[in-house]
Amino acid sequence: MGQALGLTIQANQFDNESHPTNDNIVRAMSNKVGFIKRDSWIRFNAFDFGLGASSLTVEASSSGTGGTLEMRQGSPNGTLIASLNTTPTGGWNTFVDFSTNSLNGSTTGEQNLYLVFKNSSASLFDVKTFRFD
């Protein structure tokens, strides 16, 4: 089974990233995505939204400033599915669940899913897992 609605997805299992030749921007680590910088992104190919999602939960950590995670359809500038703010958690290995029920429910079927990382700071947050329900 692939990546789909209702499953907890390991963020470090992404299919592509914004800076594949730079190890200091978006790096798949043992159990998370780290070295996340402003305007970087990761992509999951053919994520199956089924009939549409109503909530999003992201397991993230930050010893930096936190930031905003945008879930977008089709491209890093594509249709916004959800936007979620993260805050400092006290450490890079202190993971907390951040959730939102404010989603664009019109996203259905299989779509390339982009996680786009936003903020004005250099060190934003790490992402371990995410789940759409």
PDB file of C-alpha atoms in Angstrom:
ATOM      1  CA  MET A   1       0.000   0.000   0.000  1.00  0.00           C
ATOM      2  CA  GLY A   2       1.252   3.501  -0.807  1.00  0.00           C
ATOM      3  CA  GLN A   3       0.942   6.813   0.959  1.00  0.00           C
ATOM      4  CA  ALA A   4      -2.681   7.550   1.663  1.00  0.00           C
ATOM      5  CA  LEU A   5      -5.344   9.248   3.708  1.00  0.00           C
ATOM      6  CA  GLY A   6      -5.630   7.701   7.181  1.00  0.00           C
ATOM      7  CA  LEU A   7      -2.040   6.426   7.342  1.00  0.00           C
ATOM      8  CA  THR A   8       0.790   7.906   9.400  1.00  0.00           C
ATOM      9  CA  ILE A   9       3.530   8.818   6.914  1.00  0.00           C
ATOM     10  CA  GLN A  10       7.221   8.973   7.831  1.00  0.00           C
ATOM     11  CA  ALA A  11       8.407  12.345   6.518  1.00  0.00           C
ATOM     12  CA  ASN A  12      11.892  11.025   5.712  1.00  0.00           C
ATOM     13  CA  GLN A  13      10.356   8.723   3.073  1.00  0.00           C
ATOM     14  CA  PHE A  14       9.763  11.587   0.605  1.00  0.00           C
ATOM     15  CA  ASP A  15      10.238  11.125  -3.154  1.00  0.00           C
ATOM     16  CA  ASN A  16      12.001  14.395  -3.994  1.00  0.00           C
ATOM     17  CA  GLU A  17      13.292  17.588  -2.370  1.00  0.00           C
ATOM     18  CA  SER A  18      14.079  21.184  -3.270  1.00  0.00           C
ATOM     19  CA  HIS A  19      17.877  20.998  -2.777  1.00  0.00           C
ATOM     20  CA  PRO A  20      19.063  17.421  -3.502  1.00  0.00           C
ATOM     21  CA  THR A  21      22.742  18.382  -3.886  1.00  0.00           C
ATOM     22  CA  ASN A  22      22.974  20.441  -0.682  1.00  0.00           C
ATOM     23  CA  ASP A  23      23.220  18.383   2.523  1.00  0.00           C
ATOM     24  CA  ASN A  24      22.595  21.498   4.623  1.00  0.00           C
ATOM     25  CA  ILE A  25      19.069  22.088   3.274  1.00  0.00           C
ATOM     26  CA  VAL A  26      16.361  19.443   3.766  1.00  0.00           C
ATOM     27  CA  ARG A  27      18.011  16.194   4.771  1.00  0.00           C
ATOM     28  CA  ALA A  28      16.388  12.801   5.343  1.00  0.00           C
ATOM     29  CA  MET A  29      17.705  11.609   8.691  1.00  0.00           C
ATOM     30  CA  SER A  30      17.157   8.315  10.546  1.00  0.00           C
ATOM     31  CA  ASN A  31      13.593   9.067  11.665  1.00  0.00           C
ATOM     32  CA  LYS A  32      12.870  12.614  10.488  1.00  0.00           C
ATOM     33  CA  VAL A  33      13.486  15.375   7.974  1.00  0.00           C
ATOM     34  CA  GLY A  34      15.948  17.912   9.336  1.00  0.00           C
ATOM     35  CA  PHE A  35      17.971  20.901   8.173  1.00  0.00           C
ATOM     36  CA  ILE A  36      14.721  22.471   7.007  1.00  0.00           C
ATOM     37  CA  LYS A  37      15.247  25.992   5.706  1.00  0.00           C
ATOM     38  CA  ARG A  38      12.844  28.696   4.553  1.00  0.00           C
ATOM     39  CA  ASP A  39      11.137  27.989   1.209  1.00  0.00           C
ATOM     40  CA  SER A  40      12.551  24.465   0.959  1.00  0.00           C
ATOM     41  CA  TRP A  41      10.179  21.579   0.236  1.00  0.00           C
ATOM     42  CA  ILE A  42       9.760  17.822   0.017  1.00  0.00           C
ATOM     43  CA  ARG A  43       7.427  15.915  -2.334  1.00  0.00           C
ATOM     44  CA  PHE A  44       5.405  12.723  -2.012  1.00  0.00           C
ATOM     45  CA  ASN A  45       4.340  11.294  -5.366  1.00  0.00           C
ATOM     46  CA  ALA A  46       0.756  10.131  -5.939  1.00  0.00           C
ATOM     47  CA  PHE A  47      -0.524  10.675  -2.390  1.00  0.00           C
ATOM     48  CA  ASP A  48      -4.060   9.246  -2.296  1.00  0.00           C
ATOM     49  CA  PHE A  49      -6.532  11.685  -0.722  1.00  0.00           C
ATOM     50  CA  GLY A  50      -9.484   9.405  -1.472  1.00  0.00           C
ATOM     51  CA  LEU A  51     -12.687  11.460  -1.200  1.00  0.00           C
ATOM     52  CA  GLY A  52     -10.927  14.286   0.682  1.00  0.00           C
ATOM     53  CA  ALA A  53      -9.313  14.971   4.040  1.00  0.00           C
ATOM     54  CA  SER A  54     -10.805  16.884   6.968  1.00  0.00           C
ATOM     55  CA  SER A  55      -7.832  17.074   9.349  1.00  0.00           C
ATOM     56  CA  LEU A  56      -4.025  17.092   9.409  1.00  0.00           C
ATOM     57  CA  THR A  57      -1.639  16.150  12.224  1.00  0.00           C
ATOM     58  CA  VAL A  58       2.110  16.746  11.973  1.00  0.00           C
ATOM     59  CA  GLU A  59       4.687  15.475  14.468  1.00  0.00           C
ATOM     60  CA  ALA A  60       7.406  18.144  14.586  1.00  0.00           C
ATOM     61  CA  SER A  61      10.171  19.503  16.812  1.00  0.00           C
ATOM     62  CA  SER A  62      12.039  22.776  17.018  1.00  0.00           C
ATOM     63  CA  SER A  63      14.867  24.227  19.011  1.00  0.00           C
ATOM     64  CA  GLY A  64      14.688  27.186  16.614  1.00  0.00           C
ATOM     65  CA  THR A  65      11.795  29.518  15.923  1.00  0.00           C
ATOM     66  CA  GLY A  66       9.301  27.040  14.537  1.00  0.00           C
ATOM     67  CA  GLY A  67       7.522  28.114  11.392  1.00  0.00           C
ATOM     68  CA  THR A  68       4.719  27.357   8.986  1.00  0.00           C
ATOM     69  CA  LEU A  69       4.231  24.120   7.102  1.00  0.00           C
ATOM     70  CA  GLU A  70       2.162  24.421   3.932  1.00  0.00           C
ATOM     71  CA  MET A  71       0.705  21.320   2.293  1.00  0.00           C
ATOM     72  CA  ARG A  72       0.293  21.989  -1.429  1.00  0.00           C
ATOM     73  CA  GLN A  73      -1.076  20.037  -4.361  1.00  0.00           C
ATOM     74  CA  GLY A  74       0.878  19.562  -7.598  1.00  0.00           C
ATOM     75  CA  SER A  75       3.795  21.962  -7.051  1.00  0.00           C
ATOM     76  CA  PRO A  76       5.486  24.060  -4.337  1.00  0.00           C
ATOM     77  CA  ASN A  77       3.216  26.939  -5.421  1.00  0.00           C
ATOM     78  CA  GLY A  78       0.165  24.768  -6.140  1.00  0.00           C
ATOM     79  CA  THR A  79      -3.243  24.737  -4.500  1.00  0.00           C
ATOM     80  CA  LEU A  80      -2.960  25.172  -0.730  1.00  0.00           C
ATOM     81  CA  ILE A  81      -4.445  22.132   1.021  1.00  0.00           C
ATOM     82  CA  ALA A  82      -3.548  23.135   4.574  1.00  0.00           C
ATOM     83  CA  SER A  83      -1.309  25.492   6.523  1.00  0.00           C
ATOM     84  CA  LEU A  84      -0.049  24.635   9.980  1.00  0.00           C
ATOM     85  CA  ASN A  85       2.020  26.728  12.400  1.00  0.00           C
ATOM     86  CA  THR A  86       4.644  25.044  14.559  1.00  0.00           C
ATOM     87  CA  THR A  87       6.240  26.533  17.673  1.00  0.00           C
ATOM     88  CA  PRO A  88       9.466  25.753  19.545  1.00  0.00           C
ATOM     89  CA  THR A  89       9.196  22.436  21.410  1.00  0.00           C
ATOM     90  CA  GLY A  90      12.287  22.713  23.582  1.00  0.00           C
ATOM     91  CA  GLY A  91      14.651  20.643  21.470  1.00  0.00           C
ATOM     92  CA  TRP A  92      15.299  19.047  18.088  1.00  0.00           C
ATOM     93  CA  ASN A  93      14.345  15.636  19.503  1.00  0.00           C
ATOM     94  CA  THR A  94      11.304  16.820  21.479  1.00  0.00           C
ATOM     95  CA  PHE A  95       8.448  16.012  19.103  1.00  0.00           C
ATOM     96  CA  VAL A  96       4.942  17.395  19.542  1.00  0.00           C
ATOM     97  CA  ASP A  97       1.765  16.884  17.505  1.00  0.00           C
ATOM     98  CA  PHE A  98       0.463  19.997  15.726  1.00  0.00           C
ATOM     99  CA  SER A  99      -3.016  19.711  14.207  1.00  0.00           C
ATOM    100  CA  THR A 100      -5.535  21.610  12.126  1.00  0.00           C
ATOM    101  CA  ASN A 101      -9.062  20.965  10.900  1.00  0.00           C
ATOM    102  CA  SER A 102      -8.893  23.880   8.465  1.00  0.00           C
ATOM    103  CA  LEU A 103      -8.298  22.120   5.143  1.00  0.00           C
ATOM    104  CA  ASN A 104      -9.211  22.670   1.531  1.00  0.00           C
ATOM    105  CA  GLY A 105     -11.431  19.583   1.305  1.00  0.00           C
ATOM    106  CA  SER A 106     -11.645  19.727  -2.475  1.00  0.00           C
ATOM    107  CA  THR A 107      -8.355  17.825  -2.866  1.00  0.00           C
ATOM    108  CA  THR A 108      -9.322  14.276  -3.823  1.00  0.00           C
ATOM    109  CA  GLY A 109      -7.782  11.256  -5.531  1.00  0.00           C
ATOM    110  CA  GLU A 110      -4.061  10.830  -6.173  1.00  0.00           C
ATOM    111  CA  GLN A 111      -2.022  14.034  -6.150  1.00  0.00           C
ATOM    112  CA  ASN A 112       1.637  14.930  -5.813  1.00  0.00           C
ATOM    113  CA  LEU A 113       1.835  16.361  -2.290  1.00  0.00           C
ATOM    114  CA  TYR A 114       4.363  19.077  -1.424  1.00  0.00           C
ATOM    115  CA  LEU A 115       5.335  20.002   2.126  1.00  0.00           C
ATOM    116  CA  VAL A 116       6.631  23.582   1.854  1.00  0.00           C
ATOM    117  CA  PHE A 117       8.479  25.122   4.792  1.00  0.00           C
ATOM    118  CA  LYS A 118       8.013  28.842   5.554  1.00  0.00           C
ATOM    119  CA  ASN A 119       9.400  31.426   7.976  1.00  0.00           C
ATOM    120  CA  SER A 120      12.000  34.192   7.949  1.00  0.00           C
ATOM    121  CA  SER A 121      14.417  32.279  10.177  1.00  0.00           C
ATOM    122  CA  ALA A 122      17.237  29.973   9.106  1.00  0.00           C
ATOM    123  CA  SER A 123      16.459  27.022  11.411  1.00  0.00           C
ATOM    124  CA  LEU A 124      12.765  26.223  11.385  1.00  0.00           C
ATOM    125  CA  PHE A 125      11.728  22.789  12.602  1.00  0.00           C
ATOM    126  CA  ASP A 126      12.120  19.044  11.979  1.00  0.00           C
ATOM    127  CA  VAL A 127       9.267  16.820  10.784  1.00  0.00           C
ATOM    128  CA  LYS A 128       8.925  13.195  11.839  1.00  0.00           C
ATOM    129  CA  THR A 129       5.459  12.136  10.648  1.00  0.00           C
ATOM    130  CA  PHE A 130       2.220  13.486   9.205  1.00  0.00           C
ATOM    131  CA  ARG A 131      -1.288  12.143   8.796  1.00  0.00           C
ATOM    132  CA  PHE A 132      -4.358  13.295   6.895  1.00  0.00           C
ATOM    133  CA  ASP A 133      -7.739  11.997   8.077  1.00  0.00           C
TER     134      ASP A 133
END
